[in-house]
XYZ file of C-alpha atoms in Angstrom:
763
model
C -46.626 -10.359 -6.761
C -48.614 -7.273 -5.374
C -47.076 -3.973 -6.015
C -46.604 -3.111 -2.354
C -44.001 -5.870 -1.994
C -42.328 -5.307 -5.319
C -41.438 -1.797 -4.761
C -38.679 -2.127 -2.340
C -37.255 -5.081 -4.158
C -37.305 -3.589 -7.459
C -35.546 -0.305 -6.564
C -33.220 -1.568 -4.070
C -29.564 -0.365 -4.822
C -26.708 -2.827 -4.459
C -25.810 -3.224 -0.871
C -22.595 -5.215 -1.689
C -19.453 -3.382 -1.243
C -16.152 -4.122 -2.832
C -15.124 -6.540 -0.109
C -18.280 -8.569 -0.587
C -19.840 -7.662 2.565
C -23.516 -6.351 2.854
C -23.269 -2.577 3.453
C -25.464 -0.202 5.272
C -26.910 3.196 3.922
C -26.267 6.694 5.082
C -29.438 8.138 6.595
C -28.688 11.515 5.046
C -29.157 10.311 1.495
C -32.644 10.748 0.150
C -31.810 8.477 -2.806
C -31.411 5.109 -0.669
C -34.422 2.851 -1.227
C -35.838 -0.060 0.709
C -37.326 -0.695 4.159
C -35.155 0.583 7.104
C -35.891 -2.471 9.329
C -34.503 -4.409 6.453
C -31.569 -2.445 6.243
C -30.632 -2.879 9.854
C -30.934 -6.677 9.786
C -29.269 -6.937 6.301
C -32.148 -9.017 5.058
C -32.732 -9.514 1.300
C -35.851 -7.597 0.186
C -37.657 -10.793 -0.766
C -37.214 -12.413 2.747
C -40.365 -10.438 3.737
C -42.558 -12.867 1.569
C -41.367 -15.951 3.390
C -43.196 -15.157 6.627
C -46.237 -13.643 5.133
C -49.453 -15.607 4.345
C -51.039 -15.271 0.903
C -54.270 -13.449 2.484
C -51.711 -11.021 4.229
C -50.000 -10.375 0.914
C -53.260 -9.671 -0.789
C -54.502 -7.356 1.870
C -51.241 -5.400 2.059
C -51.281 -5.233 -1.789
C -54.702 -3.844 -1.891
C -53.803 -1.206 0.840
C -50.710 -0.358 -1.007
C -52.756 0.331 -4.321
C -54.957 2.740 -2.616
C -52.015 4.474 -0.758
C -50.167 4.814 -4.071
C -52.989 6.498 -5.685
C -53.299 8.763 -2.622
C -49.980 10.296 -3.359
C -51.138 11.979 -6.600
C -52.055 15.720 -6.973
C -55.171 17.257 -5.644
C -57.014 17.335 -9.036
C -56.450 13.620 -9.450
C -57.621 13.024 -6.065
C -60.802 14.960 -6.797
C -61.553 12.963 -10.009
C -60.812 9.667 -8.180
C -63.476 10.752 -5.515
C -65.945 11.373 -8.186
C -65.462 8.111 -9.696
C -65.778 6.297 -6.479
C -69.214 7.935 -5.743
C -70.585 6.888 -9.170
C -69.473 3.300 -8.634
C -72.658 1.401 -7.617
C -70.815 -1.776 -6.647
C -70.693 -2.472 -2.804
C -67.351 -2.471 -0.975
C -66.460 -4.390 1.889
C -64.523 -1.476 3.559
C -63.788 1.998 2.225
C -60.264 3.554 2.617
C -60.065 7.390 2.828
C -57.479 9.114 0.872
C -54.735 11.194 2.820
C -55.813 14.766 3.533
C -53.911 17.637 2.417
C -52.779 18.294 6.018
C -51.302 14.680 6.331
C -49.633 14.982 3.168
C -47.951 18.294 4.246
C -46.898 16.869 7.430
C -45.377 13.806 5.959
C -43.768 15.789 3.223
C -42.056 18.013 5.876
C -40.940 14.897 7.981
C -39.514 13.492 4.686
C -37.364 16.467 4.192
C -35.755 15.931 7.564
C -35.692 12.172 7.658
C -36.579 9.997 4.530
C -35.997 6.645 6.408
C -38.028 6.717 9.566
C -37.820 3.882 12.060
C -40.699 2.081 13.795
C -40.768 4.550 16.565
C -41.030 7.628 14.432
C -43.555 5.983 12.095
C -45.961 5.089 15.097
C -45.596 8.589 16.500
C -46.231 10.129 13.045
C -49.174 7.856 12.503
C -50.659 8.846 16.056
C -50.433 12.374 15.176
C -51.926 12.162 11.736
C -54.486 9.732 12.527
C -53.195 6.930 10.259
C -51.926 3.356 10.552
C -48.312 2.812 10.889
C -48.415 0.657 7.740
C -50.021 3.602 5.786
C -47.043 5.831 6.819
C -44.610 3.213 5.941
C -45.953 2.729 2.419
C -46.298 6.539 1.963
C -42.558 6.919 2.615
C -41.613 3.843 0.464
C -43.558 5.351 -2.531
C -42.299 8.876 -1.833
C -38.677 7.642 -2.019
C -39.329 5.823 -5.165
C -40.885 8.911 -6.706
C -37.777 11.061 -5.667
C -35.414 8.341 -7.169
C -37.283 8.272 -10.359
C -37.179 12.177 -10.760
C -33.453 12.176 -10.011
C -32.504 9.388 -12.411
C -34.586 11.285 -15.163
C -32.866 14.450 -14.351
C -29.443 12.592 -14.626
C -30.465 10.905 -17.892
C -31.311 14.232 -19.469
C -27.963 15.773 -18.496
C -25.965 12.729 -19.777
C -28.102 12.725 -23.182
C -27.266 16.519 -23.359
C -23.681 15.866 -22.814
C -23.475 12.961 -25.297
C -25.049 15.170 -28.044
C -22.693 17.907 -27.399
C -19.689 15.599 -27.498
C -21.037 13.957 -30.689
C -21.378 17.563 -32.348
C -17.748 18.346 -31.220
C -16.676 14.915 -32.884
C -18.318 15.970 -36.107
C -16.807 19.389 -36.111
C -13.468 17.930 -35.525
C -13.759 15.394 -38.262
C -14.924 18.217 -40.644
C -11.998 20.355 -39.558
C -9.748 17.447 -40.160
C -11.073 16.696 -43.559
C -10.863 20.456 -44.533
C -7.355 20.848 -43.324
C -4.840 22.463 -45.731
C -1.119 22.474 -45.732
C 0.414 25.737 -44.374
C 3.242 25.584 -46.874
C 1.662 24.809 -50.137
C -2.094 25.387 -49.441
C -3.025 21.970 -50.761
C -4.929 19.350 -48.788
C -3.042 17.783 -45.967
C -2.388 13.944 -46.385
C -3.292 12.550 -43.066
C -2.008 9.206 -42.692
C -4.404 6.348 -41.774
C -2.644 5.668 -38.468
C -2.705 9.306 -37.351
C -6.236 9.897 -37.914
C -7.088 6.809 -36.069
C -4.837 7.616 -33.159
C -6.493 11.108 -33.166
C -9.952 9.386 -33.017
C -8.902 7.095 -30.291
C -7.719 9.946 -28.223
C -10.864 11.781 -28.660
C -12.764 8.725 -27.690
C -10.601 8.059 -24.703
C -11.053 11.377 -23.421
C -14.871 11.175 -23.640
C -14.860 7.908 -21.982
C -12.880 8.972 -19.091
C -15.164 11.950 -18.407
C -18.051 9.693 -18.572
C -16.362 7.338 -16.051
C -15.725 10.279 -13.771
C -19.308 11.356 -14.121
C -20.785 7.903 -13.443
C -18.303 7.454 -10.498
C -19.818 10.636 -9.029
C -23.407 9.485 -9.436
C -22.471 6.032 -7.934
C -20.899 7.891 -5.089
C -23.968 9.524 -4.033
C -25.790 6.286 -3.692
C -23.210 4.636 -1.455
C -22.290 7.621 0.481
C -18.599 7.447 -0.291
C -16.331 10.025 -2.081
C -14.755 9.281 -5.381
C -11.372 7.831 -5.524
C -9.025 10.620 -4.562
C -7.096 9.574 -1.309
C -3.886 11.662 -1.104
C -1.331 9.878 1.238
C -3.561 6.906 1.615
C -3.297 3.335 0.268
C -6.218 1.617 -1.377
C -9.117 0.886 1.045
C -8.613 -2.902 0.777
C -8.633 -4.264 4.353
C -5.171 -5.417 5.469
C -4.414 -8.882 6.703
C -3.804 -9.049 10.400
C -0.183 -9.939 10.001
C 1.255 -10.236 13.350
C 4.508 -8.450 12.587
C 3.330 -5.154 12.368
C 2.982 -5.465 8.591
C 0.164 -3.117 7.634
C 0.384 -1.063 10.763
C 1.449 1.850 8.667
C -1.760 1.842 6.433
C -3.382 5.331 6.404
C -0.284 7.438 6.984
C 3.023 8.058 5.367
C 5.213 4.868 5.545
C 8.454 6.825 5.484
C 11.143 4.934 7.427
C 13.395 7.916 7.467
C 10.427 9.985 8.634
C 9.732 7.321 11.304
C 12.979 7.931 12.787
C 14.369 11.318 11.925
C 11.419 13.528 10.929
C 12.359 12.955 7.425
C 10.177 13.120 4.463
C 10.317 16.986 3.752
C 11.901 16.377 0.275
C 9.386 13.753 -0.619
C 6.350 15.818 0.489
C 7.509 18.667 -1.675
C 6.510 16.659 -4.652
C 2.697 17.370 -5.318
C 0.246 14.854 -6.688
C 0.081 14.916 -10.407
C -2.469 17.375 -12.165
C -5.513 16.285 -13.898
C -3.956 17.163 -17.327
C -1.034 14.694 -16.461
C -3.526 11.801 -15.664
C -4.312 10.602 -19.038
C -0.481 10.627 -19.814
C 0.181 8.486 -16.567
C -2.379 6.116 -17.426
C -0.984 5.545 -20.885
C 2.506 5.287 -19.486
C 1.490 2.635 -16.929
C -0.244 0.501 -19.538
C 2.836 0.668 -21.870
C 5.073 -0.112 -19.087
C 2.948 -3.292 -17.951
C 3.243 -4.669 -21.564
C 7.173 -4.020 -21.417
C 7.512 -5.785 -17.987
C 5.622 -8.766 -19.352
C 8.046 -9.142 -22.235
C 11.103 -8.322 -20.236
C 10.223 -11.051 -17.759
C 9.559 -13.653 -20.328
C 12.013 -13.079 -23.226
C 15.353 -14.721 -23.468
C 18.117 -14.351 -25.913
C 19.044 -11.939 -27.627
C 17.401 -9.384 -25.286
C 18.829 -11.102 -22.128
C 22.334 -12.682 -22.537
C 23.885 -15.180 -20.098
C 26.962 -13.808 -18.156
C 30.325 -15.461 -18.435
C 29.962 -17.602 -15.349
C 26.345 -18.586 -16.379
C 24.723 -17.510 -13.205
C 23.252 -14.264 -14.265
C 21.198 -12.587 -17.027
C 22.704 -9.448 -18.598
C 20.466 -6.986 -20.567
C 21.484 -6.387 -24.123
C 21.098 -2.662 -24.376
C 21.081 -2.157 -28.169
C 18.434 -4.912 -28.443
C 16.491 -3.431 -25.624
C 16.279 -0.077 -27.633
C 15.188 -1.945 -30.783
C 12.494 -3.979 -28.933
C 11.089 -1.053 -26.894
C 11.840 2.125 -28.920
C 9.475 4.339 -27.078
C 9.485 3.962 -23.247
C 10.352 6.977 -21.369
C 12.764 8.640 -23.670
C 16.713 8.165 -24.303
C 19.172 7.574 -21.382
C 20.340 10.929 -19.805
C 23.893 12.007 -20.454
C 26.180 10.567 -17.650
C 23.760 7.943 -16.485
C 24.682 4.301 -16.389
C 22.005 1.386 -17.121
C 21.496 -1.188 -14.358
C 19.161 -4.080 -15.530
C 18.737 -7.346 -13.760
C 16.223 -10.292 -13.671
C 15.735 -12.803 -10.988
C 13.293 -15.648 -10.210
C 12.358 -17.519 -6.966
C 9.666 -19.568 -5.409
C 8.487 -17.874 -1.943
C 6.245 -19.330 0.791
C 3.492 -16.853 0.350
C 0.236 -17.109 -1.602
C -0.192 -14.641 -4.542
C -2.975 -12.529 -3.262
C -0.966 -11.558 0.045
C 1.967 -10.847 -2.233
C 0.072 -8.446 -4.302
C -1.305 -6.741 -1.230
C 2.087 -6.193 0.307
C 3.372 -4.648 -2.964
C 0.332 -2.462 -3.334
C 0.186 -1.202 0.190
C 2.792 1.452 0.891
C 3.103 0.562 4.649
C 3.491 -3.229 4.253
C 5.898 -2.720 1.251
C 8.014 -0.308 3.116
C 8.177 -2.677 6.175
C 8.758 -5.951 4.340
C 11.785 -4.258 2.260
C 12.924 -1.968 5.224
C 16.531 -2.804 4.200
C 16.167 -1.476 0.680
C 13.452 1.170 1.240
C 14.250 4.093 3.369
C 11.246 6.252 2.744
C 8.089 5.684 0.700
C 4.743 7.649 0.228
C 1.527 7.381 -1.798
C 0.888 10.775 -3.403
C -2.412 9.847 -5.051
C -4.484 6.780 -5.846
C -5.764 7.019 -9.519
C -7.746 3.759 -9.207
C -8.268 1.294 -6.384
C -8.903 -1.674 -8.647
C -12.014 -3.691 -9.310
C -13.859 -6.781 -8.238
C -12.638 -6.362 -4.667
C -8.850 -6.746 -5.329
C -5.982 -4.674 -6.736
C -6.706 -5.558 -10.348
C -6.454 -2.337 -12.179
C -5.023 -0.380 -9.218
C -3.009 2.561 -10.013
C -1.208 4.832 -7.780
C 1.477 7.522 -7.862
C 4.249 7.240 -5.315
C 7.691 8.380 -4.294
C 10.457 6.398 -2.608
C 13.958 6.459 -1.495
C 15.928 3.336 -2.010
C 19.064 2.653 0.166
C 22.178 0.520 0.732
C 22.769 0.203 4.688
C 26.098 2.452 4.441
C 26.697 6.071 4.627
C 29.180 5.628 1.753
C 26.321 5.016 -0.909
C 24.010 7.850 -1.903
C 20.337 6.766 -1.730
C 18.235 6.900 -4.778
C 14.971 8.918 -4.906
C 12.215 8.112 -7.463
C 8.863 9.593 -8.564
C 6.883 6.909 -10.184
C 3.460 5.307 -11.035
C 2.685 1.800 -9.744
C 0.267 -0.268 -11.652
C -1.155 -3.807 -10.763
C -2.992 -5.996 -13.146
C -4.155 -9.599 -13.307
C -3.676 -11.279 -16.632
C -5.928 -13.803 -18.552
C -3.741 -16.824 -17.298
C -4.218 -15.768 -13.558
C -0.670 -14.243 -13.380
C -0.525 -10.995 -11.398
C 1.996 -8.144 -12.563
C 3.043 -5.032 -10.601
C 5.108 -2.574 -12.517
C 6.782 0.872 -11.543
C 7.731 3.349 -14.262
C 9.246 6.909 -13.574
C 7.328 9.955 -13.980
C 10.144 12.308 -14.003
C 9.616 13.486 -17.588
C 6.294 15.241 -16.417
C 8.495 17.391 -14.112
C 12.036 17.533 -15.693
C 14.746 18.440 -13.028
C 18.396 18.612 -13.107
C 18.460 17.104 -9.582
C 17.052 13.676 -10.786
C 19.674 11.202 -10.239
C 17.826 7.987 -10.854
C 15.062 6.919 -13.395
C 13.065 3.686 -13.174
C 12.305 2.117 -16.486
C 9.580 -0.494 -16.325
C 10.582 -2.555 -13.287
C 8.498 -4.848 -11.046
C 7.521 -8.503 -10.737
C 5.354 -11.338 -12.249
C 3.641 -13.507 -9.466
C 2.389 -17.056 -10.425
C 0.231 -19.011 -8.097
C 1.837 -22.283 -7.038
C 0.582 -25.179 -5.049
C 0.445 -25.292 -1.181
C 0.298 -21.533 -0.761
C 3.568 -20.894 -2.653
C 4.253 -18.182 -5.302
C 6.708 -18.089 -8.179
C 8.105 -14.369 -8.565
C 10.060 -13.253 -11.585
C 11.494 -9.730 -10.646
C 12.876 -7.261 -13.175
C 14.966 -4.231 -11.975
C 15.819 -1.726 -14.658
C 17.154 1.715 -13.752
C 19.303 4.470 -15.140
C 21.353 6.323 -12.573
C 24.096 8.680 -11.879
C 26.387 6.540 -9.602
C 29.135 8.786 -9.453
C 28.593 9.606 -5.796
C 29.193 5.778 -4.775
C 32.344 5.297 -2.747
C 34.994 3.095 -4.482
C 34.488 0.417 -1.727
C 30.900 -0.206 -2.861
C 31.186 0.323 -6.692
C 31.571 -3.404 -7.335
C 28.905 -4.563 -5.146
C 26.450 -1.811 -6.877
C 27.586 -2.759 -10.243
C 26.907 -6.583 -9.783
C 23.385 -6.077 -8.500
C 23.642 -7.092 -4.758
C 23.002 -3.550 -3.804
C 19.849 -2.466 -5.661
C 19.264 -5.204 -8.211
C 16.442 -7.817 -8.615
C 18.656 -10.395 -6.750
C 18.480 -8.249 -3.603
C 14.749 -7.545 -3.915
C 13.853 -11.344 -4.453
C 16.354 -12.457 -1.531
C 14.849 -9.958 0.913
C 11.227 -10.938 -0.271
C 12.160 -14.804 0.385
C 13.510 -14.084 3.705
C 10.684 -11.892 4.872
C 8.082 -14.536 3.739
C 9.829 -17.054 5.768
C 9.819 -14.752 8.719
C 6.043 -14.117 8.445
C 5.293 -17.826 8.023
C 7.272 -18.471 11.224
C 5.424 -15.674 13.094
C 2.058 -17.264 12.358
C 3.053 -20.823 12.816
C 1.279 -22.759 15.832
C 3.330 -26.031 15.829
C 6.270 -25.007 17.773
C 8.425 -27.591 19.244
C 8.484 -27.596 23.049
C 11.511 -29.727 23.691
C 14.393 -27.011 22.957
C 15.521 -24.966 25.915
C 14.858 -21.384 25.584
C 12.244 -21.579 22.634
C 9.320 -19.255 23.254
C 6.236 -21.243 22.856
C 3.660 -18.717 24.055
C 1.846 -17.683 20.823
C 0.948 -14.086 22.051
C 4.587 -13.708 23.470
C 6.170 -14.773 20.122
C 4.015 -12.240 18.220
C 4.986 -9.331 20.385
C 8.571 -10.109 20.605
C 8.729 -10.351 16.812
C 6.757 -7.041 16.340
C 9.400 -5.374 18.795
C 12.261 -6.768 16.924
C 10.775 -5.603 13.631
C 10.479 -2.160 14.844
C 14.049 -2.376 15.972
C 15.197 -3.428 12.439
C 13.403 -0.683 10.631
C 14.594 1.868 12.957
C 18.317 0.647 12.449
C 17.913 0.538 8.648
C 16.579 3.959 8.497
C 19.160 5.483 10.377
C 22.369 4.071 8.835
C 22.088 5.085 5.212
C 23.309 8.186 3.296
C 19.626 9.400 3.066
C 18.993 13.054 1.930
C 17.250 13.752 5.213
C 20.390 12.691 7.235
C 22.978 15.358 8.115
C 26.200 13.372 8.580
C 29.210 15.006 9.970
C 32.759 13.435 9.108
C 35.172 12.893 12.114
C 38.792 12.181 11.779
C 39.719 9.001 9.887
C 41.738 7.706 7.098
C 39.387 8.128 4.261
C 37.515 4.867 3.878
C 36.996 4.432 7.471
C 35.792 7.959 8.407
C 33.364 7.892 11.151
C 30.281 9.803 10.296
C 27.903 11.285 13.266
C 24.619 13.068 13.393
C 22.462 14.066 16.339
C 18.544 13.876 16.823
C 16.266 14.899 19.839
C 13.802 12.375 20.932
C 10.736 13.995 22.566
C 7.295 12.499 23.394
C 8.039 9.241 21.719
C 7.173 6.146 23.783
C 9.082 3.809 21.567
C 12.451 5.757 22.352
C 14.223 7.151 25.462
C 13.863 10.952 25.693
C 16.959 13.153 25.259
C 19.708 13.759 22.887
C 20.740 10.701 20.729
C 24.176 10.633 19.046
C 24.333 8.218 16.031
C 27.562 7.202 14.579
C 28.432 4.923 11.675
C 31.365 3.712 9.568
C 32.054 1.323 6.754
C 35.103 -0.756 6.004
C 36.272 -3.765 3.897
C 37.306 -7.100 5.590
C 39.265 -9.951 3.760
C 37.001 -12.463 5.208
C 33.809 -14.125 3.657
C 30.571 -12.549 4.738
C 29.197 -15.713 6.406
C 32.072 -15.934 8.731
C 31.731 -12.248 9.764
C 27.960 -12.842 10.116
C 28.384 -15.949 12.373
C 31.132 -14.406 14.570
C 28.971 -11.205 15.361
C 25.690 -13.077 16.004
C 27.225 -15.697 18.363
C 26.717 -14.636 21.964
C 29.674 -16.767 22.909
C 32.097 -14.418 20.808
C 30.342 -11.146 21.713
C 32.616 -10.132 24.501
C 35.366 -10.127 21.982
C 34.012 -6.982 20.515
C 31.251 -5.493 22.748
C 32.971 -3.001 24.868
C 29.679 -2.108 26.533
C 29.112 -5.532 27.946
C 32.343 -4.858 30.080
C 33.824 -8.343 29.321
C 30.987 -10.008 31.154
C 29.491 -13.363 29.871
C 26.493 -13.367 27.432
C 23.923 -15.958 27.817
C 20.998 -16.492 25.470
C 17.785 -16.672 27.594
C 15.136 -17.095 24.649
C 15.082 -17.264 21.057
C 12.738 -17.549 18.087
C 13.743 -18.980 14.719
C 12.221 -17.241 11.857
C 13.653 -18.950 8.749
C 15.387 -22.097 7.145
C 18.915 -20.670 7.960
C 19.823 -21.052 11.628
C 21.102 -17.482 11.482
C 17.714 -16.063 10.916
C 16.478 -15.701 14.635
C 15.471 -13.153 17.183
C 17.292 -13.751 20.653
C 16.916 -12.348 24.157
C 20.377 -12.098 25.619
C 21.422 -11.550 29.200
C 24.818 -9.807 30.216
C 26.322 -11.301 33.371
C 28.333 -8.361 34.248
C 30.821 -8.486 37.481
C 29.326 -5.123 38.218
C 26.078 -5.956 40.171
C 24.511 -2.592 39.226
C 24.139 -3.912 35.582
C 22.573 -7.260 36.320
C 19.286 -6.205 34.960
C 20.487 -5.433 31.445
C 19.076 -7.426 28.717
C 19.727 -7.178 24.940
C 17.163 -7.849 22.202
C 19.042 -9.004 19.072
C 17.810 -10.029 15.492
C 20.029 -11.592 13.024
C 19.069 -12.219 9.630
C 20.891 -13.363 6.464
C 20.321 -13.995 2.760
C 22.509 -14.222 -0.347
C 22.679 -10.440 -0.847
C 23.023 -9.065 2.669
C 23.216 -10.090 6.540
C 22.250 -7.970 9.619
C 22.975 -8.436 13.363
C 20.950 -5.588 15.033
C 20.468 -5.190 18.930
C 19.415 -2.935 21.493
C 19.474 -2.799 25.436
C 15.857 -3.463 26.773
C 14.510 -3.116 30.154
C 13.764 -6.398 32.010
C 10.439 -5.237 33.248
C 9.225 -4.237 29.800
C 10.368 -7.526 28.268
C 8.516 -9.427 30.737
C 5.278 -7.545 29.538
C 6.101 -8.461 26.016
C 6.938 -12.021 26.457
C 3.417 -12.189 28.164
C 1.877 -10.906 24.905
C 1.803 -7.268 25.974
C 1.976 -4.195 23.517
C 5.522 -3.768 22.379
C 5.162 -0.347 21.138
C 6.005 1.266 24.533
C 9.226 -0.585 24.911
C 12.104 2.247 24.299
C 14.612 1.194 21.871
C 17.899 2.581 20.647
C 19.240 0.035 18.034
C 22.878 -0.420 17.021
C 24.370 -3.114 14.893
C 25.863 -4.246 11.813
C 25.237 -4.689 8.039
C 27.173 -7.043 6.081
C 27.444 -7.143 2.328
C 29.522 -9.237 0.072
C 32.173 -6.999 -1.720
C 31.091 -8.202 -5.162
C 34.180 -10.287 -5.935
C 34.627 -14.053 -5.767
C 37.197 -16.680 -6.606
C 35.263 -17.770 -9.790
C 34.702 -14.086 -10.992
C 30.845 -13.675 -10.459
C 29.286 -11.404 -7.856
C 29.961 -13.202 -4.519
C 27.029 -13.801 -2.196
C 26.704 -14.304 1.642
C 26.384 -18.079 1.373
C 29.705 -18.550 -0.497
C 31.837 -19.278 2.412
C 35.109 -19.718 0.438
C 35.006 -16.626 -1.717
C 35.407 -12.747 -1.572
C 35.627 -10.455 1.184
C 32.891 -8.452 3.113
C 31.792 -4.685 3.470
C 30.832 -4.161 7.046
C 28.952 -1.114 8.149
C 29.020 -0.570 12.103
C 26.467 1.749 13.576
C 25.879 2.815 17.192
C 23.055 5.006 18.644
C 23.993 6.322 22.231
C 21.839 8.368 24.485
C 24.164 11.187 25.382
C 21.905 13.228 27.559
C 18.289 12.603 28.865
C 17.516 16.341 28.624
C 16.371 16.958 24.924
C 17.127 20.783 25.254
C 20.635 20.192 26.494
C 23.779 21.256 24.401
C 25.888 18.482 22.769
C 29.439 18.426 24.211
C 32.415 17.644 22.142
C 33.426 15.209 24.872
C 30.387 13.071 24.130
C 31.198 13.072 20.220
C 34.889 11.843 21.093
C 33.581 9.293 23.343
C 31.301 7.763 20.673
C 34.064 8.085 18.052
C 36.427 6.297 20.361
C 33.906 3.699 21.074
C 33.287 2.843 17.259
C 36.947 2.892 16.601
C 37.911 0.540 19.243
C 34.940 -1.864 18.264
C 36.198 -1.777 14.646
C 39.798 -2.721 15.803
C 38.484 -5.585 17.911
C 36.423 -7.056 15.152
C 39.379 -6.861 12.697
C 41.748 -8.420 15.172
C 39.401 -11.285 16.191
C 38.560 -11.966 12.458
C 41.999 -11.680 11.140
C 43.131 -14.225 13.807
C 40.289 -16.608 12.635
C 41.398 -16.188 8.997
C 44.936 -16.692 9.638
C-alpha cells in the first residue's frame, strides 16, 4: 500500500478507552497522530481506502513520496534538485519542492495548531500557493517526525535509567557478598530466603518506578492525568440506578456530613505518603489471600456454634494459620469474627461496582455506614473494570441507637477477579501506619466473595473480622453486639439482600394494575422511591452516637434517658429552614421484634402512638412494594384530622425489615410537592424532616441462639425512637428551654403509649 495511506494507520495511537468506547484526542497535544477528519468521525484509519480507487491511491502515493522528501533539510533539497536536472528521462508532470518561506509558515502554524481542520488547511494552502492535500500530508509527516523524535528521547532516558538501576543492583549485590558481622568480624551468613526477599524488594521497587514512568508517558498521549484522585471514586461510569444509588459519586459520601456537617474528624486523616504505598500494596495482597482462605476453610478454623446456626472463629487456630497479618491484638480489645453466605438478586458486576464506589456503598448500607470517604485511589483496575482496583478509605460504622458508640476505621480496599471468575473485595486496617491511642477498632481482612449464579443472581460469602474496644457499649446492647446482629457478617448480608430486592423492584416494569393504591406510573415510582431513600439515609445518619453528634442527655431513669441535639438548616432545598431539634431514646420491650414492627408500620394502629396525628384516622393513599416481605414497602398516608386546618397533611413512610434489623421511618410532606413527585418530578426539592423507629432483636431467644426479626416467638426487642422537630423557622433564633421540654414530653409520651399498646397485645 502507498506510504501516503500507511502513515496515519501505522502511527495511530489507541483510541479505545477503558470503557471500550472510541475516544477523541486533545487538540493541544502535539503527539497525537492521524487525520483530524477521521478523528471527528471516529473512523478506522483503513476506512479511507474503501472509497478510493486504485488510480487515486497511486496518484496520492506519488504525491506523498514527493512531499515527504520535501520536508528534508536545505542541503538535501539542493542535492535532490541536481539529481533531477541530470535525469534525462521525461516526466509527465513536475512537482516543485516547498520553498523555505512555505516551510517556515507551516512550521509556525504547526506550533500553534498541529491538527488543522479542512478550513484552516484551505486557508493555509491559499496563502502559500499550495494544494490543500499538500498541506494535509505535510502536517501528517511533521507529526510523525515529532513523535519519532519524542519516542527516541524517551527510549534514551529509559535506557539510561535501566543502566543506572542495573549498576545499583550490582553494587548492592557486591556489598551484600562482602558484608561482615559487626560482632565477630567474620563473613555474614545470609540465608537463602533473606537474600531472595531482599532481591525481590529491589526488583519490586524498580518495577513500580517503571510503571509510574510508563503511566506518565501514556497519560501524555491520551491527555489524562495519572491516577491520583483524592476524594474521588474510580472513573468507571455508574449504572443509572433509579434510587439515587451512585448520585454521590464525585464527592464525599458522608451520611453524617450529609445531615450534620460531619466529616471533620475523617477529613483530618490525610492520604498515605509515597513511602507508605508499597507497604499498603503488600498488605492488601496478603489480606486478599487471607480472605479467600477465611471464606472457604471449615473446621478447625471455623467451629459450629452449639445451636448449629452460626460459625465461630477458633482464635488459636487463626493465629497458627495466619501468623503475620497486622500484628497482635491490642490489650483490652475483643475479637469479633463472623461468616455468612446468601444468594442475592443482583449480578456480580453490579455488586462489585456498588462495593467499590464509596457513594453507592454508603447508600446501600446507610443503616450500617454513617460516614465514608475515599482518601486516595492507588489503582483504578484494568480491562475496563475494577479488577485490581485499590483505594484508601475511612468509614464510620454504626448501630441505629445513641447507646452504641460508632466504630471508625482507616483501611485499604482491594478488589480482584480470580482465575475461576470469582470476585473478591477485601478491607484491612492501615492504623499500624499511623499508630494512635484513639484507635478503638481494627479491621483484620474482612470482605466478601462474589460468585456468578444463573438468571442474574449472585452468591455472596461475607467475612467480618474486627478487633474492638467495646467498653462504651450500653448494657442493653451488649448481647446484640456480641451475637453479630449489630456489626457482624449476618447484618451486612441481610442488608445487602434487602437492598438488592429494593433495587430490583424499583427497576421492575411488570407492575400489577388490579390492586387499589398501587403506583403504576414508572416515573412516579422512581421519584417516590428516590425520595424515600433520601428520607431513610437522613434518619439513619441522625440517630447514632456518631463522633460528630453532640448529644445532650435530659432527665430519665438511666436506660431510657432522652438525648437531644440541635442543628441549623440553611439554604438546603431538601430540608425546611430554621432550627431543628432532634431527640432520641432507646429501650427494651419484652415483645418479639416482628410484632413491634407490624404494630408501628400499620396505619390502622398509628393513632395509638402518634400524638401529632391528633387521634385522626390514617388512610393509605398509595404504596410501592419493594421486597418479598410484605413489610418492605413505601407508603403515602393521609391523616384525616377533625381539624380542617390540617386536612392537607400527608405522611411519606418507608418500612423495611430483615433478620437483623427493622425500620419504620416517616416524614410529613406537602401535598403539592408530592403531586409533583408522583408525576415523575424531581424529589430533591421536597423538604423532609424524618422521624421514626429502629427495631433490633435483643440477641436472646428461647433456644439460646441470637434471635432474629423473623423469629416471632422468641426474645425481646430493642427499640429506638427518634424525632426531628422544626422548633423555629428562623435559623438565627435562640433555642428556648420550653421547646426542649416540649420535645422531651413528646418522646416520653410516645414511648409510654407504645409500651401500653404492646403490653396489652402481649398479655
